[in-house]
Amino acid sequence: MSNLITDARRAGASVGLTFDSITIEGGLPLSGEVDVRGAKNLVTKAMVAALLSEGRSVLRDVPDISDVRVVRGLLEIHGVTVTKGVEDGELILDASKVRSAHFAEIDAHAGSSRIPILFCGPLLHQLGEAFIPDLGGCRIGDRPINFHLDALRNFGAVVEKLPAGIRITAPNGLHGAQVVLPYPSVGATEQTLLTAVRAEGVTELRNAAIEPEIMDLIAILQKMGAIISVEPNRVILIEGVRTLSGYTHRAIFDRNEAASWASAALATQGDVFVKGAKQEHMMTFLNIFRKVGGSFNVREDGIRFWHPGGDLKPVVIETDVHPGFMTDWQQPLVVALTQAIGTSIIHETVYENRFGFVSALQKMGADIVVHPHGLADTPRRVPRRDLEQAAVITGPTPLHGANVEVPDLRGGFSHLIAALTATGRSTVSNVGIISRGYENFEGKLLALGARFSVDG
Ligand code: EPU
């Protein structure tokens, strides 16, 4: 193979990838150890939280992924100094000189991430106004921001839609509010928290998301001086305070990355120790992993996942908000399900368009049928949404190599797993998307014994 990667350090130059595609010789089990660091879906929000203080915050276990770079860039144009600390993965964020950014600087970040929307509350508190460019993120559905804007309006913010984005002001300040989310949205819960902590008075948030990453963000805000209590039944009460100080915090591990490597171990009949993974935040995943026929062993420093031999079994899963089976876990697991004997069903209830990755798997030989309107009406814990999409996976089907293009972050990782599982050679292109959320994925693949080369 051309450009065969044999040097882990070269492969480790992950973010700002120097290649667009990866050619994989499949059929080898992945075996070895990978490290997971802080969760993408916490670290980026924790960085925004630093903007709420005028002090210095220290965030540890920050992965080198492109979403972190985007948020870092946004913070820097608002006057936050971001430097590396002494520890590997440590960032120091100094928010003592926050300033308004120029429109052109902000606009340069348009379309690169969804995190800018979370700058609203902190910027309103610090500067009295915020400008948010058109948002990016994975194309997995409409991904509207109506819950965010409605919540901000409840606090007294005024939202003005401009051709290139949204301008938000708070002419009469931000005041504690009643916020009832139509759905326990992760982002809208974070929006409410980041706004309420310094709003005047008490905020009651109902139907809040309670994902572990949200709890970690609440822990950070509490360290900064916020008063937040998590009540039963998805209610969060926030008593606003005038000022907050900086924080020192080690980010919660990335359970999405851990579940991805676990699925890769299962699909390739491998054995992978995921250092840093913790049982308490993965229990729903672990149950399904076991039901499918995977083995795991929880250790103090991580979790070992492996295929114990024998047949894999089909499962029926409905994705859900926490503590349900995460929407981000289904794509990598689907590849393992193509190897199970029988019919599995994944019912996606969080996003309306999260089976875009399936066409590549079909091209590689998988028997997957997507039903746009779902299959059955099942009762659920949280208010029903008008999203009904199901994928029916019938296995086992041998996968063969093919040329495929990454559609989104988690779908992209599932393409890598499929290529590793398939016999023959596959080229996976547009892999830059994967580096949005997977630190040094090519170095980790190399460490696990994958055979691949990179191009372009
Ligand atoms: N929604 C609305 N209006 C809103 C906000 C959300 O209708 O104003 C809908 C969305 O369209 C979606 C659902 O509510 O159908 C859930 O969206 P949510 O707000 O919970 O998701 P998010 O905050 O945009 C985060 C993660 C996602 C993860 C989801 C669910 C980040 C940066 N992203 O997205 O992660 O899938 O929560 O847990 O935290 C990923 O890591 O690949 C990823 C997509």
XYZ file of C-alpha atoms and ligand atoms in Angstrom:
500
model
C 0.000 0.000 0.000
C 1.234 3.494 -0.743
C 2.004 5.836 2.177
C 1.542 3.005 4.656
C 1.564 4.549 8.116
C 4.165 2.854 10.247
C 5.072 5.659 12.587
C 2.567 6.416 15.336
C 4.023 9.888 15.889
C 3.461 10.834 12.277
C -0.013 9.382 12.449
C -0.606 11.371 15.605
C -0.605 14.714 13.808
C -4.334 14.369 13.911
C -6.032 17.723 13.981
C -5.592 19.823 10.911
C -5.416 16.442 9.177
C -2.921 16.369 6.373
C -4.989 13.799 4.515
C -8.549 13.510 3.262
C -8.889 9.782 2.795
C -7.742 6.589 4.383
C -7.361 3.249 2.609
C -7.871 0.294 4.890
C -7.014 -3.380 4.377
C -9.838 -4.945 6.369
C -10.363 -8.295 8.014
C -7.916 -7.926 10.906
C -9.172 -7.879 14.514
C -8.351 -4.679 16.405
C -6.339 -5.488 19.464
C -4.598 -3.356 22.082
C -5.225 -0.253 24.151
C -6.571 3.226 23.420
C -6.886 6.214 25.685
C -10.006 8.388 25.778
C -9.816 11.915 27.126
C -12.394 14.555 27.952
C -15.777 14.432 26.225
C -16.158 16.640 23.158
C -19.682 17.380 24.333
C -18.476 18.695 27.682
C -15.086 20.218 26.945
C -16.388 22.657 24.333
C -19.116 23.860 26.727
C -16.691 24.093 29.639
C -14.538 26.366 27.497
C -17.547 28.634 26.889
C -18.297 28.655 30.640
C -14.867 30.205 31.246
C -16.255 33.314 29.545
C -18.682 33.790 32.456
C -15.909 34.786 34.838
C -13.275 37.459 34.696
C -10.705 35.060 36.045
C -8.517 32.209 34.977
C -9.859 28.707 34.407
C -7.923 25.467 34.054
C -9.478 22.640 32.075
C -7.786 19.231 32.027
C -8.037 16.222 29.701
C -8.907 18.383 26.699
C -8.634 16.298 23.521
C -6.928 17.666 20.423
C -9.992 17.689 18.166
C -11.125 20.259 15.682
C -14.264 21.254 17.633
C -11.966 22.358 20.476
C -9.971 24.420 17.992
C -13.126 26.118 16.723
C -14.217 27.093 20.234
C -10.712 28.218 21.087
C -10.735 30.489 18.022
C -14.100 31.941 19.035
C -12.909 32.602 22.574
C -9.727 34.248 21.340
C -11.548 36.703 19.095
C -13.544 37.694 22.185
C -10.374 38.502 24.097
C -9.955 35.248 26.039
C -6.338 34.107 26.162
C -6.052 30.354 25.727
C -2.723 28.698 26.473
C -1.515 25.180 27.093
C -0.830 24.205 30.696
C 2.006 22.052 31.947
C -0.005 18.844 31.830
C -0.693 17.250 28.454
C -4.270 18.171 27.501
C -4.453 21.089 29.944
C -5.835 24.425 28.752
C -5.648 27.686 30.650
C -8.359 30.158 29.763
C -7.916 33.734 30.922
C -11.108 35.788 30.559
C -9.862 38.986 32.233
C -9.950 41.003 28.989
C -13.160 39.995 27.272
C -14.100 42.273 24.390
C -16.537 42.431 21.486
C -15.351 40.678 18.375
C -15.568 42.197 14.921
C -18.347 40.909 12.699
C -15.846 39.622 10.131
C -13.954 37.649 12.788
C -17.123 35.986 14.034
C -18.424 35.394 10.557
C -15.228 33.512 9.711
C -16.499 30.818 12.085
C -19.902 30.552 10.409
C -20.886 27.007 9.646
C -17.985 25.413 11.508
C -19.747 24.278 14.675
C -22.951 24.555 16.690
C -21.160 25.765 19.807
C -21.375 29.532 18.955
C -25.043 29.514 19.998
C -23.892 28.803 23.563
C -21.897 32.041 23.640
C -25.162 34.032 23.931
C -25.646 34.036 27.713
C -21.980 34.600 28.646
C -21.577 37.389 26.057
C -24.807 39.077 27.135
C -23.584 39.049 30.728
C -20.106 40.276 29.860
C -20.768 42.673 26.999
C -24.499 43.237 26.779
C -24.808 41.809 23.273
C -23.939 38.783 21.181
C -23.737 38.049 17.486
C -24.107 34.432 16.434
C -23.179 33.377 12.897
C -25.027 30.716 10.928
C -24.324 27.427 12.640
C -22.628 24.253 11.501
C -22.260 20.825 13.060
C -23.109 17.431 11.613
C -25.848 17.259 8.996
C -28.124 14.863 10.812
C -31.406 16.751 10.608
C -32.724 20.298 10.673
C -31.028 21.066 13.994
C -33.091 24.186 14.718
C -32.283 26.635 17.544
C -35.844 27.619 18.460
C -35.572 26.178 22.007
C -32.419 28.246 22.563
C -33.951 31.483 21.310
C -37.194 30.966 23.214
C -35.250 30.341 26.427
C -33.157 33.485 25.890
C -36.299 35.551 25.273
C -37.693 34.271 28.594
C -34.679 35.841 30.313
C -35.468 39.174 28.645
C -33.152 38.934 25.642
C -34.158 40.506 22.342
C -33.356 38.447 19.258
C -32.858 40.125 15.910
C -32.381 37.985 12.811
C -29.849 39.402 10.350
C -28.877 37.994 6.933
C -25.619 36.467 8.247
C -26.725 35.400 11.709
C -28.493 36.565 14.843
C -27.909 39.607 17.028
C -29.004 39.310 20.647
C -29.228 42.106 23.172
C -30.619 42.508 26.687
C -31.689 46.171 27.009
C -33.224 45.583 30.451
C -30.740 42.981 31.692
C -31.286 39.244 32.086
C -33.757 38.077 34.708
C -34.447 34.647 36.185
C -37.151 32.873 34.213
C -39.437 29.880 33.900
C -38.119 27.777 31.024
C -40.047 24.704 29.935
C -38.311 22.834 27.148
C -40.566 21.063 24.632
C -37.960 18.256 24.598
C -34.971 17.610 26.924
C -32.504 19.192 24.496
C -28.869 19.018 25.558
C -27.950 22.313 23.930
C -30.994 24.243 25.162
C -30.390 22.974 28.711
C -26.804 24.228 28.495
C -28.032 27.533 27.055
C -30.377 27.979 29.999
C -27.698 27.079 32.555
C -25.078 29.377 31.046
C -27.578 32.251 30.996
C -29.333 31.665 34.334
C -26.222 31.448 36.515
C -25.673 35.194 36.328
C -29.249 36.345 35.649
C -30.960 38.281 38.409
C -33.297 36.021 40.404
C -34.276 32.366 40.250
C -34.677 30.273 37.117
C -36.722 27.117 37.006
C -35.860 24.872 34.090
C -38.332 22.072 33.360
C -37.898 19.057 31.097
C -34.131 19.531 31.238
C -31.570 17.183 29.701
C -29.665 15.307 32.413
C -26.838 13.746 30.391
C -23.633 13.131 32.386
C -21.937 15.900 30.377
C -24.630 18.323 31.615
C -23.985 17.207 35.202
C -20.280 17.832 34.657
C -21.033 21.315 33.328
C -23.148 21.961 36.432
C -20.205 20.807 38.569
C -17.974 23.331 36.795
C -20.490 26.133 37.263
C -20.795 25.260 40.943
C -17.005 25.471 41.269
C -17.269 28.941 39.722
C -19.730 30.066 42.394
C -23.118 29.233 40.842
C -26.046 27.912 42.879
C -27.755 25.127 40.948
C -29.875 22.301 42.271
C -30.942 19.309 40.243
C -34.414 18.280 41.380
C -36.389 15.141 40.556
C -38.218 14.828 37.235
C -35.893 16.839 35.031
C -36.263 20.089 36.985
C -33.205 22.286 37.560
C -33.292 25.361 39.794
C -30.690 28.079 39.363
C -30.299 31.018 41.752
C -28.512 33.758 39.870
C -25.352 35.318 41.333
C -23.690 38.570 40.288
C -20.200 37.312 39.579
C -18.428 34.025 39.003
C -14.781 33.099 39.353
C -12.594 30.800 37.252
C -12.501 27.028 37.762
C -10.103 24.099 37.759
C -11.668 20.943 36.382
C -10.828 17.598 34.816
C -13.378 16.851 32.085
C -15.594 13.788 32.175
C -14.353 11.105 29.738
C -15.795 10.808 26.247
C -18.336 8.000 26.502
C -19.202 8.333 22.815
C -15.634 7.651 21.835
C -15.435 4.765 24.324
C -18.600 3.189 22.855
C -17.173 3.635 19.352
C -13.990 1.685 20.149
C -16.050 -0.952 21.951
C -18.168 -1.424 18.819
C -15.027 -1.558 16.689
C -13.654 -4.347 18.909
C -16.886 -6.310 18.570
C -17.311 -5.873 14.810
C -13.719 -6.852 14.016
C -13.716 -9.774 16.488
C -11.062 -7.904 18.420
C -10.088 -7.030 21.968
C -9.653 -3.375 22.976
C -8.928 -1.872 26.383
C -10.407 1.638 26.529
C -8.382 3.459 29.129
C -10.330 6.183 30.903
C -13.797 4.673 30.238
C -16.027 4.451 33.295
C -18.879 2.052 33.882
C -21.222 4.475 35.648
C -21.782 6.583 32.523
C -22.003 3.697 30.087
C -24.370 1.281 31.796
C -27.042 1.409 29.110
C -24.448 0.795 26.418
C -22.858 -2.044 28.394
C -26.212 -3.833 28.725
C -26.736 -3.752 24.969
C -23.118 -4.722 24.288
C -23.624 -7.788 26.461
C -26.982 -8.646 24.868
C -25.389 -8.546 21.403
C -22.809 -11.053 22.613
C -19.831 -8.847 23.474
C -17.776 -9.288 26.639
C -16.414 -6.537 28.842
C -14.431 -6.272 32.003
C -14.614 -3.121 34.115
C -11.295 -2.104 35.645
C -10.408 0.878 37.766
C -8.543 2.557 34.916
C -10.877 1.650 32.056
C -12.986 -1.017 30.400
C -11.814 -3.924 28.238
C -14.203 -4.817 25.389
C -13.875 -7.959 23.312
C -15.591 -10.478 21.070
C -15.558 -13.728 23.031
C -16.123 -15.940 19.953
C -19.433 -17.542 19.044
C -22.387 -15.873 17.361
C -23.516 -12.301 17.836
C -27.216 -11.837 18.601
C -29.642 -9.262 17.187
C -31.162 -6.505 19.349
C -33.986 -3.982 19.220
C -32.945 -0.501 20.373
C -34.701 2.813 20.648
C -32.333 5.767 20.940
C -33.298 8.215 23.646
C -32.185 10.974 25.958
C -30.221 9.991 29.069
C -30.456 7.468 30.676
C -31.568 5.853 27.417
C -29.396 4.489 24.636
C -27.638 7.511 23.111
C -28.222 8.459 19.511
C -24.420 8.771 19.133
C -23.915 5.098 19.959
C -26.084 3.578 17.270
C -23.943 4.184 14.170
C -20.806 2.303 15.324
C -22.904 -0.497 16.806
C -24.850 -1.008 13.566
C -21.675 -2.351 11.945
C -21.406 -5.066 14.611
C -25.111 -5.822 14.126
C -24.496 -6.620 10.445
C -22.527 -9.599 11.815
C -25.258 -10.798 14.226
C -27.442 -13.762 13.318
C -30.961 -12.419 12.804
C -32.781 -9.127 12.526
C -31.961 -6.067 14.613
C -33.974 -2.872 14.731
C -32.689 0.592 15.600
C -35.383 3.157 16.161
C -33.893 6.663 16.076
C -35.973 9.124 18.085
C -33.535 11.982 18.716
C -32.645 13.158 15.195
C -34.709 12.981 12.040
C -31.856 12.133 9.712
C -29.276 9.946 11.369
C -29.160 6.982 9.021
C -27.204 8.748 6.278
C -24.252 6.466 6.989
C -26.217 3.331 6.086
C -25.865 3.635 2.296
C -22.098 3.080 2.569
C -22.662 -0.063 4.634
C -25.170 -1.308 2.044
C -22.539 -0.752 -0.628
C -20.204 -2.970 1.411
C -22.760 -5.782 1.486
C -24.873 -5.040 4.579
C -28.584 -5.864 4.500
C -30.121 -2.733 6.038
C -33.506 -1.262 5.224
C -34.334 2.219 6.495
C -38.007 2.928 7.201
C -38.463 6.710 7.134
C -41.680 6.573 9.133
C -40.600 4.022 11.699
C -42.147 0.683 12.495
C -44.177 0.748 15.664
C -45.692 3.035 18.211
C -43.996 2.346 21.509
C -44.567 4.168 24.786
C -41.651 6.310 25.917
C -40.355 8.099 28.955
C -40.113 11.585 27.504
C -42.781 13.436 25.506
C -43.103 11.939 22.083
C -41.558 13.745 19.147
C -42.662 13.514 15.593
C -39.535 11.650 14.536
C -39.894 8.060 13.557
C -37.107 6.405 11.716
C -36.078 2.843 11.927
C -33.281 0.787 10.422
C -33.770 -2.957 10.096
C -30.482 -4.819 9.935
C -30.454 -8.451 8.895
C -27.306 -10.459 9.437
C -24.912 -11.951 9.228
C -23.669 -10.427 5.998
C -19.998 -10.557 5.074
C -18.786 -7.043 4.288
C -16.499 -6.372 1.342
C -14.248 -3.400 0.676
C -15.658 -0.324 -1.108
C -15.002 3.376 -1.614
C -17.188 5.382 0.738
C -17.481 8.996 1.850
C -17.958 10.147 5.435
C -21.310 11.948 5.878
C -21.058 13.017 9.554
C -18.979 12.436 12.670
C -20.448 9.238 14.130
C -21.436 7.899 10.717
C -17.829 8.443 9.678
C -16.490 6.365 12.514
C -18.927 3.598 11.583
C -17.465 3.691 8.061
C -14.008 3.147 9.509
C -15.289 0.170 11.515
C -17.013 -1.257 8.439
C -13.810 -0.924 6.415
C -11.844 -2.638 9.202
C -14.406 -5.458 9.325
C -14.686 -5.939 5.551
C -12.525 -8.268 3.541
C -10.410 -6.451 0.992
C -9.539 -2.826 0.562
C -11.756 0.183 1.294
C -11.118 3.861 0.835
C -12.934 6.147 3.258
C -12.832 9.777 2.111
C -13.733 13.077 3.785
C -12.219 11.788 7.040
C -11.538 15.338 8.280
C -15.040 15.250 9.790
C -13.956 12.403 12.066
C -11.282 14.609 13.642
C -14.058 16.897 14.909
C -14.635 14.401 17.698
C -12.024 11.623 17.658
C -8.563 12.610 18.824
C -5.720 11.081 16.812
C -7.979 8.338 15.476
C -5.397 7.228 12.943
C -2.686 6.907 15.620
C -5.086 4.823 17.707
C -5.965 2.616 14.734
C -2.293 2.052 14.167
C -1.767 1.147 17.824
C -4.592 -1.405 17.512
C -2.929 -3.144 14.580
C -5.035 -1.764 11.701
C -3.390 -1.769 8.266
C -4.018 1.416 6.344
C -2.528 4.204 4.296
C -3.529 7.835 3.984
C -3.948 10.012 0.905
C -4.585 13.556 -0.204
N -33.954 20.611 18.865
C -34.935 21.486 18.428
N -34.778 22.814 18.713
C -33.714 23.303 19.395
C -32.721 22.402 19.846
C -32.870 21.056 19.550
O -35.909 21.067 17.800
O -33.625 24.512 19.598
C -34.065 19.185 18.538
C -32.939 18.749 17.599
O -33.242 19.037 16.260
C -32.821 17.280 17.871
C -33.217 17.187 19.347
O -33.871 18.403 19.692
O -33.739 16.567 17.075
C -32.076 16.962 20.300
O -31.115 17.974 20.116
P -30.165 18.466 21.300
O -30.372 19.913 21.460
O -30.350 17.570 22.469
O -28.762 18.169 20.673
P -27.512 19.135 20.570
O -27.307 19.860 21.838
O -27.564 19.910 19.306
C -25.830 17.398 21.546
C -24.566 16.787 21.057
C -24.884 15.750 20.001
C -25.786 14.690 20.627
C -27.044 15.352 21.168
C -27.941 14.369 21.890
C -22.999 18.574 21.292
C -22.103 19.556 20.641
N -23.715 17.822 20.478
O -26.396 18.047 20.406
O -23.657 15.155 19.653
O -26.126 13.745 19.643
O -26.684 16.392 22.085
O -27.281 13.786 22.963
O -23.033 18.444 22.520
C -22.079 14.167 18.254
O -21.303 14.223 19.208
O -21.832 13.561 17.175
C -23.362 14.852 18.347
C -24.150 15.099 17.295
